[in-house]
Amino acid sequence: MLLELGATLRQLLSTAILCCLFATNIVAADPAKTTSEAVEFFEQKVRPVLVEHCTSCHGEKKQQSGLRLDNATDFLKGNDDGPVVVAGDPAKSKLIQSVRREGDNPMPPKKPMPAEAVAVLTEWVKIGAPFPATNTTKITPEAASRSHWAFQPVRDPAIPVTKTSPDFANPIDRFVVAKLQGQGATLAPIAEKRTLIRRAYFDLIGMPPTFEDITAFKQDSSPNAFEKVIDNLLTSPQYGERWGRYWLDIARYADTKGYVFQENRDYPFAYTYRDYVIRSFNEDKPYDRFILEQLAADKLPPGDDNRTLAAMGFLTVGRRFSNNIHDIIDDRIDVTTRGFMGLTVQCARCHDHKFDPVPIADYYSLYGIFSNSPEPKELPLIGKVERTKDSIAYEAELAKRQQAVTDFRTKRHAEILVELRTKESIAKYLLAVAQLAGKDRQAVQAALREQLLRPAAFTRWQTYLTETAKKPTSVFDTWFMLSKLPEIEFATAIDKLIGELEDGTETTVHPRIMGALIESNPKSLKELAAVYGSVLANVGEQKQFRNILGAGGPVDVPFAEVDRLFDRADRDKQTALQKKLDAFTASSPFTPPRAMVVNDATNLSDPVIFLRGNPNNPGPQTPRQFLQITTPTRKPVTASSGRLEMAQAIASPENPLTARVMVNRVWMYHFGKPLVITPSDFGLRSEPPSHPELLDWLAKRFVEDGWSVKKLHKRMMLSAAYQQSSQLRPEFAQSDPENRLLSHMNRRRLDFEALRDSMLQVSGKLDRTLYGRSVDLFAKPYSSRRTVYASIDRQNLPATFRSFDFASPDQHTPQRFQTTVPQQSLFMMNSPFVAEQAKAVIARPEVLWSMTASERIKRIYHAILSRSPTPDESKLAVEFLTLAQEPKPSAGQLSPAELFAQVLLISNEFAFVD
Amino acid sequence: MNTLPPVSRREMLTRCGVGMGLLGLTQLLGNSGLLNPIAQAGVDSANPLSPKKPHFNAKVKRVIHLFANGGPSQVDTFDPKPALLKYAGKTLPVGNLKTERRTGAAYPSPFKFAKYGQSGIEVSEIFQQTAKHIDDICVIRSMYADVPNHEPSFLLMNTGESRLVRPSLGSWLTYGLGTENQNLPGYVAMCPGGMPLMESQNWQAGFLPGVFQGTYVDPRNTDIEKLIENIRNKSAPDGMQRKQLDLLAKLNHAHAETRPGDALLEARIQSFELAYRMQTEATDAFDVNREPKAVRESYGPGDQARSLLIARRLVERGVRFVQVSHGPVQPWDSHDDIEVNHRRLAGQVDQGISALITDLKRLGLFESTLIIWGGEFGRTPVVEMPTPGSNAGKINGRDHNHWGFTVWLAGGGVKGGTVVGATDEFGFKAVENRVHVHDLHATILHLLGFDHEKFTYRYAGRDFRLTDVHGRVVKEVLA
């Protein structure tokens, strides 16, 4: 931590971002203690204690006794009588005396502070009570936006002139070369044609060119030969499959909810979002439109194609955290802000962001947008549903399973109503209403759970009795009077009442109640409730009993409230039935597609800030609005959830982050490294871009081009910087070991999708079907679909995905890790999938029908590596094939040629892109 | 950014065992493709599991976590409470704390406790064999967690966070220390018969690279292929795989020769050789039949014994972290029939634990291994009342209890024969030297040489810790 803080400061200073100095600006009683260790101790230990126990009375809102403990200046001033701390001497410090409850001013007044908290404060005073001055000199959003590059408006920098003659035509090259020349370096020569076309294919469609593709390109000597290749690839539907998958990393896509206790875990319609993404890339949907649809497709004018509703899967395909709504919303805030803007708003869930200008109030402003955007019970159907024999059969089975749920609910409702009319039940609820009067919601809920009472019935009784109590009633007045008495007065009061009833001085009590009271002589409120229970259960239907048992009465809970009538056992049974229904929807191939939307809530409400992120600790209200730092012109939204307004603020050319973040992501996938090394964190702690002007220039052009991603690809790929060779240049390796200045292209290893898809492609087995429900890649017989169609279970991600650094579906993935572990090699060497592809290569007709061994070797090389073997390679191949004649393969094993094909499939040449 | 010592380029070369020209050196760390440079500082992408040093020297090199999933009852195992007898069938004078379900009168342990060892620590009869090693065990009787529900408590115990996605303890440790045997997964999570509740979230890597995730193994499988994916080759005739790999090496070297200085090319070449060796080594490690009969018998019969013996074979071979859960879902969750169920559950594991400790000592590994035993929380000292849909309503079991429970540690750096902390008179709530799960984690990290406040990983703009903003090292545990 220390090292890192130092490094950060150095780095920031070197880029003259002085606003970050707050990290060392410490006010301390003893200046000798102003270390960053002290800051850390304060922020991690002391401030939480002050916030939890002190600042509600000694903070921004209230300053009891003139004391304020949320900033250094006020802390040093102390209270009305002066400083509350003697640095280094806890015993003499008023603050410590108070929290130790020594003397006449114990604090906090009601409840003693936990011993650990007291120990922290004592330790703090002992080391000199250092108080970092963050709160008073804290960077305001305005101050930060003035200084941090990423919050500045995107500029349109002048294109530099390089020392090259004639100068580069592509402005990208001028930006890159100008930097390189500043270091005495140059671009590498343009890569040879085979390398170039292979690079373009993997970059745009994630699969290699065939031998014939390469030959044609080599033979095309026209100056725009490479441009034609790019254009061609950009119109291929396989382009959307490649780039759609990149977007799914950002969207933390999965086909399951994660752990959710008893309900079905599938997202049967997640695939409609995946298909939407692929289709959007293929259609070159303007990126701003792509943003609007993913956040608020429901608020846009409906076009002809309601499949765009599926775009909102971006918000809804995340983990469900055992259905904890706060965590679900947190996940949605994170995917939205990091995904589109590279801003880590999630850090402001418990306190103001420690580094970036995102106050906690802004977090809860976004929280309010999402909490007012629930998912509907029934998701909308999308696309055209064709009615076939199968789909009709599907509907019939679905109806049957739905009926089972409905039947259960109806039956239980009726049964519970009978139960509520019994004398035991009536007595129980009467008593509970009396005993829980005036208790808060949480206490009531706990008591209901504890006493096995049904919440809907309780509420109904409560309302009924409150209404009844407003007018005199011969039935209940006795109950009201006695139930309000303290326990010790009960016996005397009832004796007195019974006496009066017997001697006739009391005559307002209903005869039925009177009779029962005299007969059973109740000794406690509980017994009195039992008396009422017996009477009411017997005669409750009579008119003078105000129709207690009749329609509309307290025990006549309407069906609409049946969920609140259910106890745990009921709920479990219902969940089991619902699970059967959901499992059917998830597994049937005939389930018509639906969109995983959210909609604006019908009853809108403004959010409150949860202090320290704790929902049980509500603070002040905050309006629904977007972030101050990116959108100074923001306005609170009251007429809707604010989702559309949020989407518009993100998709705006004025937003300083959106275009830059996307341009940086696209650059990363083309060049192997992003310009901003942390693609989802453009905040104050990120490193500045390697080429700030280039980033801005590209962002400007991107917006100018109507946010066209395809044009962006082309712009980048037509640059000499992109087309240069990937051979390492030792002369520059010392000064720029990470190759951030791009003196050569970065060699890249195929990710799992490209690796698997390429194997299927060269083996000739690739199933090119577009779109559709997700498929299990790891079940036999192995699917030949592209990897993007894999069903992804986020709870138990298949081990192969994990070994190959697949994007974690749990959280937004800015860029994949790239590790080398033996499990990857085991998959290549031993998995039946790879063996199948090796067999399929040899079964390709042109390989199978080769007349000679050398012809065959050549054909295998053509198929797998899209080139002819060198003489040395041919020799090695012949040697291997001879060597492999013995032992003979048994059933299911690979022939010598197949073993050879496998070697090429798992070779480095196959797995890397130069 | 974490504070692990950065891997020097030369060091990395040595570890990879790759000979390369000087040219290669300069580019080694740079050419790691998409890897975030921040992560790069701690994660050596070419060989992420290579052994690393912690912050300071520590005796313990590896961990076996015996996860008694479901929540064993402290008052029936390691925390005797004779006062319960006095109140048997009566309400506790102090009242019941709120747990998940309704609870009733005091319910004394049906088991006998006796003093063991020189330390004279009392242990229940159901753990009498484990108790023979009590002088090597440090019993923390004052554990507490946050809530009385399994799901969040499983995650808290295993990842330090109840709900959100965070790396597990084993992932942190393999990230921080790598592993000592590259032919085996560095982190193995075993559970016989199926996964525990929360499934792979218990051994998730969270935001750390996927290689640090635990490899799940069902030790009930005797077929190695079901234990480790793709471990066995079925497609090549005898001896042919070696010939394939020889050819592959030739082709790959020729390819690399024209592309000098690329560490990732070299790393991938090496990884095939590693994988080749792994096929034999992993098969060996999981094959308990290679143990002498006497050793096998010492662990006793059953799934648990088998798991523990495999665990020993794994740590012996340098695996960094092994978790052994008791069984699928939450077997220790005795809401009813605690006498029958706890006796059965302890019976399945008691002999094995005792044999494991003996065995580690025999092999000289005890002092460098940390054994952790415990559940995600404990159980109430009072009886659980019937609740429709929850239990069988027999009124002879106990509810979940996060207020107080027991975890014990044994092995290197641990002060054996000690009791740390205490629960109240009835064993309901930890009252003395209370140890939160975060404190346990801080202590475990300390035992392995890490300062839990400095062991961080930057993700999404924050430096994350296993202990978040909490945790203290429990000094009384340390030898």
Tab-separated table of N, CA and C in Angstrom, chain A residues 681-765:
chain	number	residue	atom	x	y	z
A	681	ASP	N	-11.081	1.951	-16.305
A	681	ASP	CA	-10.846	2.927	-15.247
A	681	ASP	C	-10.059	4.104	-15.811
A	682	PHE	N	-10.785	5.142	-16.130
A	682	PHE	CA	-10.158	6.362	-16.644
A	682	PHE	C	-10.042	7.396	-15.527
A	683	GLY	N	-10.187	6.958	-14.289
A	683	GLY	CA	-10.212	7.881	-13.159
A	683	GLY	C	-8.835	8.408	-12.802
A	684	LEU	N	-8.777	9.088	-11.664
A	684	LEU	CA	-7.556	9.786	-11.273
A	684	LEU	C	-6.397	8.849	-10.979
A	685	ARG	N	-6.690	7.610	-10.677
A	685	ARG	CA	-5.598	6.696	-10.378
A	685	ARG	C	-5.108	5.946	-11.611
A	686	SER	N	-5.716	6.187	-12.752
A	686	SER	CA	-5.268	5.472	-13.943
A	686	SER	C	-4.042	6.179	-14.519
A	687	GLU	N	-3.270	5.407	-15.257
A	687	GLU	CA	-2.148	6.026	-15.954
A	687	GLU	C	-2.683	6.816	-17.132
A	688	PRO	N	-2.062	7.940	-17.447
A	688	PRO	CA	-2.532	8.678	-18.620
A	688	PRO	C	-2.275	7.884	-19.898
A	689	PRO	N	-2.989	8.215	-20.957
A	689	PRO	CA	-2.829	7.453	-22.194
A	689	PRO	C	-1.419	7.574	-22.757
A	690	SER	N	-0.985	6.555	-23.464
A	690	SER	CA	0.329	6.625	-24.095
A	690	SER	C	0.321	7.687	-25.199
A	691	HIS	N	-0.814	7.859	-25.864
A	691	HIS	CA	-0.931	8.836	-26.949
A	691	HIS	C	-2.207	9.653	-26.744
A	692	PRO	N	-2.162	10.637	-25.829
A	692	PRO	CA	-3.385	11.363	-25.492
A	692	PRO	C	-4.028	12.049	-26.698
A	693	GLU	N	-3.208	12.653	-27.560
A	693	GLU	CA	-3.779	13.391	-28.693
A	693	GLU	C	-4.448	12.418	-29.661
A	694	LEU	N	-3.769	11.296	-29.878
A	694	LEU	CA	-4.338	10.295	-30.783
A	694	LEU	C	-5.685	9.801	-30.259
A	695	LEU	N	-5.747	9.561	-28.958
A	695	LEU	CA	-7.002	9.083	-28.373
A	695	LEU	C	-8.119	10.103	-28.643
A	696	ASP	N	-7.823	11.358	-28.412
A	696	ASP	CA	-8.834	12.385	-28.630
A	696	ASP	C	-9.192	12.512	-30.111
A	697	TRP	N	-8.169	12.473	-30.932
A	697	TRP	CA	-8.434	12.592	-32.371
A	697	TRP	C	-9.364	11.456	-32.838
A	698	LEU	N	-9.053	10.258	-32.376
A	698	LEU	CA	-9.885	9.107	-32.767
A	698	LEU	C	-11.305	9.245	-32.205
A	699	ALA	N	-11.402	9.709	-30.972
A	699	ALA	CA	-12.719	9.854	-30.350
A	699	ALA	C	-13.558	10.881	-31.139
A	700	LYS	N	-12.914	11.954	-31.524
A	700	LYS	CA	-13.614	12.974	-32.320
A	700	LYS	C	-14.113	12.402	-33.649
A	701	ARG	N	-13.212	11.678	-34.326
A	701	ARG	CA	-13.596	11.112	-35.631
A	701	ARG	C	-14.719	10.084	-35.461
A	702	PHE	N	-14.612	9.316	-34.387
A	702	PHE	CA	-15.618	8.281	-34.110
A	702	PHE	C	-17.008	8.917	-34.035
A	703	VAL	N	-17.115	10.010	-33.298
A	703	VAL	CA	-18.402	10.694	-33.175
A	703	VAL	C	-18.808	11.305	-34.517
A	704	GLU	N	-17.835	11.906	-35.179
A	704	GLU	CA	-18.101	12.515	-36.490
A	704	GLU	C	-18.608	11.490	-37.500
A	705	ASP	N	-18.063	10.288	-37.415
A	705	ASP	CA	-18.469	9.211	-38.323
A	705	ASP	C	-19.805	8.612	-37.912
A	706	GLY	N	-20.567	9.305	-37.115
A	706	GLY	CA	-21.855	8.779	-36.677
A	706	GLY	C	-21.683	7.591	-35.742
A	707	TRP	N	-20.649	7.608	-34.950
A	707	TRP	CA	-20.366	6.540	-33.973
A	707	TRP	C	-20.285	5.179	-34.673
A	708	SER	N	-19.744	5.164	-35.880
A	708	SER	CA	-19.659	3.891	-36.606
A	708	SER	C	-18.427	3.110	-36.171
A	709	VAL	N	-18.655	1.937	-35.608
A	709	VAL	CA	-17.533	1.108	-35.149
A	709	VAL	C	-16.787	0.534	-36.353
A	710	LYS	N	-17.528	0.205	-37.407
A	710	LYS	CA	-16.863	-0.381	-38.582
A	710	LYS	C	-15.900	0.616	-39.216
A	711	LYS	N	-16.305	1.880	-39.254
A	711	LYS	CA	-15.387	2.885	-39.810
A	711	LYS	C	-14.147	3.025	-38.932
A	712	LEU	N	-14.365	2.869	-37.650
A	712	LEU	CA	-13.244	2.958	-36.709
A	712	LEU	C	-12.235	1.830	-36.960
A	713	HIS	N	-12.750	0.615	-37.152
A	713	HIS	CA	-11.865	-0.511	-37.474
A	713	HIS	C	-11.004	-0.157	-38.676
A	714	LYS	N	-11.671	0.319	-39.692
A	714	LYS	CA	-10.999	0.540	-40.961
A	714	LYS	C	-9.922	1.607	-40.813
A	715	ARG	N	-10.285	2.675	-40.131
A	715	ARG	CA	-9.323	3.743	-39.876
A	715	ARG	C	-8.049	3.189	-39.231
A	716	MET	N	-8.255	2.366	-38.228
A	716	MET	CA	-7.086	1.833	-37.514
A	716	MET	C	-6.313	0.840	-38.385
A	717	MET	N	-7.049	-0.035	-39.058
A	717	MET	CA	-6.383	-1.124	-39.775
A	717	MET	C	-5.672	-0.649	-41.032
A	718	LEU	N	-6.061	0.512	-41.539
A	718	LEU	CA	-5.387	1.017	-42.735
A	718	LEU	C	-4.123	1.800	-42.392
A	719	SER	N	-3.821	1.910	-41.100
A	719	SER	CA	-2.621	2.650	-40.713
A	719	SER	C	-1.388	1.762	-40.872
A	720	ALA	N	-0.268	2.411	-41.093
A	720	ALA	CA	0.998	1.676	-41.162
A	720	ALA	C	1.351	1.118	-39.788
A	721	ALA	N	0.887	1.820	-38.748
A	721	ALA	CA	1.155	1.342	-37.388
A	721	ALA	C	0.529	-0.026	-37.195
A	722	TYR	N	-0.684	-0.199	-37.716
A	722	TYR	CA	-1.348	-1.494	-37.584
A	722	TYR	C	-0.683	-2.546	-38.463
A	723	GLN	N	-0.254	-2.112	-39.640
A	723	GLN	CA	0.231	-3.096	-40.614
A	723	GLN	C	1.700	-3.460	-40.436
A	724	GLN	N	2.368	-2.851	-39.440
A	724	GLN	CA	3.796	-3.131	-39.321
A	724	GLN	C	4.061	-4.544	-38.802
A	725	SER	N	5.277	-4.962	-39.010
A	725	SER	CA	5.685	-6.309	-38.597
A	725	SER	C	5.697	-6.440	-37.073
A	726	SER	N	5.517	-7.644	-36.597
A	726	SER	CA	5.519	-7.870	-35.151
A	726	SER	C	6.888	-8.317	-34.653
A	727	GLN	N	7.873	-8.310	-35.519
A	727	GLN	CA	9.213	-8.708	-35.069
A	727	GLN	C	9.746	-7.700	-34.058
A	728	LEU	N	10.179	-8.235	-32.922
A	728	LEU	CA	10.735	-7.377	-31.881
A	728	LEU	C	11.953	-6.634	-32.427
A	729	ARG	N	12.068	-5.332	-32.065
A	729	ARG	CA	13.232	-4.575	-32.556
A	729	ARG	C	14.147	-4.266	-31.379
A	730	PRO	N	15.222	-5.060	-31.310
A	730	PRO	CA	16.082	-4.992	-30.125
A	730	PRO	C	16.597	-3.587	-29.850
A	731	GLU	N	16.772	-2.788	-30.901
A	731	GLU	CA	17.357	-1.459	-30.684
A	731	GLU	C	16.456	-0.555	-29.859
A	732	PHE	N	15.145	-0.844	-29.835
A	732	PHE	CA	14.233	0.010	-29.046
A	732	PHE	C	13.718	-0.686	-27.779
A	733	ALA	N	14.084	-1.954	-27.656
A	733	ALA	CA	13.521	-2.747	-26.564
A	733	ALA	C	13.944	-2.218	-25.198
A	734	GLN	N	15.145	-1.658	-25.149
A	734	GLN	CA	15.641	-1.162	-23.876
A	734	GLN	C	14.854	0.069	-23.407
A	735	SER	N	14.643	1.004	-24.331
A	735	SER	CA	14.002	2.258	-23.935
A	735	SER	C	12.494	2.107	-23.788
A	736	ASP	N	11.911	1.137	-24.463
A	736	ASP	CA	10.455	0.976	-24.392
A	736	ASP	C	10.115	-0.507	-24.314
A	737	PRO	N	10.467	-1.126	-23.180
A	737	PRO	CA	10.300	-2.588	-23.107
A	737	PRO	C	8.850	-3.034	-23.252
A	738	GLU	N	7.922	-2.187	-22.884
A	738	GLU	CA	6.523	-2.590	-23.008
A	738	GLU	C	5.933	-2.252	-24.367
A	739	ASN	N	6.747	-1.666	-25.219
A	739	ASN	CA	6.304	-1.316	-26.566
A	739	ASN	C	5.067	-0.430	-26.553
A	740	ARG	N	5.063	0.508	-25.643
A	740	ARG	CA	3.891	1.390	-25.593
A	740	ARG	C	3.901	2.375	-26.750
A	741	LEU	N	5.087	2.618	-27.309
A	741	LEU	CA	5.157	3.579	-28.423
A	741	LEU	C	4.931	2.909	-29.768
A	742	LEU	N	4.841	1.580	-29.760
A	742	LEU	CA	4.524	0.835	-30.972
A	742	LEU	C	5.626	0.880	-32.020
A	743	SER	N	6.827	0.479	-31.639
A	743	SER	CA	7.879	0.360	-32.645
A	743	SER	C	7.767	-0.974	-33.385
A	744	HIS	N	6.838	-1.774	-32.983
A	744	HIS	CA	6.473	-2.980	-33.740
A	744	HIS	C	5.069	-3.382	-33.303
A	745	MET	N	4.456	-4.261	-34.056
A	745	MET	CA	3.125	-4.732	-33.686
A	745	MET	C	3.273	-5.732	-32.547
A	746	ASN	N	2.284	-5.823	-31.693
A	746	ASN	CA	2.317	-6.816	-30.623
A	746	ASN	C	1.824	-8.168	-31.135
A	747	ARG	N	2.641	-9.170	-30.886
A	747	ARG	CA	2.182	-10.518	-31.237
A	747	ARG	C	1.114	-10.926	-30.219
A	748	ARG	N	0.082	-11.613	-30.676
A	748	ARG	CA	-0.991	-11.971	-29.760
A	748	ARG	C	-1.297	-13.464	-29.782
A	749	ARG	N	-1.729	-13.962	-28.639
A	749	ARG	CA	-2.132	-15.366	-28.577
A	749	ARG	C	-3.640	-15.421	-28.740
A	750	LEU	N	-4.119	-16.441	-29.416
A	750	LEU	CA	-5.565	-16.553	-29.606
A	750	LEU	C	-6.258	-16.765	-28.263
A	751	ASP	N	-7.382	-16.123	-28.089
A	751	ASP	CA	-8.191	-16.434	-26.917
A	751	ASP	C	-8.936	-17.743	-27.161
A	752	PHE	N	-9.650	-18.207	-26.164
A	752	PHE	CA	-10.257	-19.532	-26.284
A	752	PHE	C	-11.243	-19.611	-27.447
A	753	GLU	N	-12.030	-18.550	-27.612
A	753	GLU	CA	-13.007	-18.570	-28.692
A	753	GLU	C	-12.329	-18.712	-30.049
A	754	ALA	N	-11.302	-17.887	-30.284
A	754	ALA	CA	-10.629	-17.914	-31.582
A	754	ALA	C	-9.944	-19.259	-31.793
A	755	LEU	N	-9.380	-19.799	-30.712
A	755	LEU	CA	-8.675	-21.067	-30.826
A	755	LEU	C	-9.645	-22.186	-31.220
A	756	ARG	N	-10.737	-22.275	-30.493
A	756	ARG	CA	-11.694	-23.341	-30.750
A	756	ARG	C	-12.379	-23.152	-32.100
A	757	ASP	N	-12.804	-21.918	-32.391
A	757	ASP	CA	-13.473	-21.661	-33.666
A	757	ASP	C	-12.545	-21.965	-34.840
A	758	SER	N	-11.267	-21.620	-34.674
A	758	SER	CA	-10.318	-21.849	-35.760
A	758	SER	C	-10.138	-23.339	-36.014
A	759	MET	N	-10.101	-24.106	-34.955
A	759	MET	CA	-9.971	-25.560	-35.134
A	759	MET	C	-11.157	-26.099	-35.923
A	760	LEU	N	-12.354	-25.629	-35.553
A	760	LEU	CA	-13.550	-26.089	-36.261
A	760	LEU	C	-13.507	-25.644	-37.722
A	761	GLN	N	-13.006	-24.440	-37.925
A	761	GLN	CA	-12.933	-23.913	-39.278
A	761	GLN	C	-11.989	-24.738	-40.140
A	762	VAL	N	-10.776	-25.024	-39.633
A	762	VAL	CA	-9.811	-25.733	-40.470
A	762	VAL	C	-10.182	-27.210	-40.614
A	763	SER	N	-10.921	-27.731	-39.664
A	763	SER	CA	-11.319	-29.134	-39.797
A	763	SER	C	-12.518	-29.264	-40.724
A	764	GLY	N	-13.094	-28.130	-41.105
A	764	GLY	CA	-14.248	-28.161	-42.004
A	764	GLY	C	-15.547	-28.477	-41.294
A	765	LYS	N	-15.516	-28.524	-39.964
A	765	LYS	CA	-16.740	-28.923	-39.247
A	765	LYS	C	-17.555	-27.751	-38.721
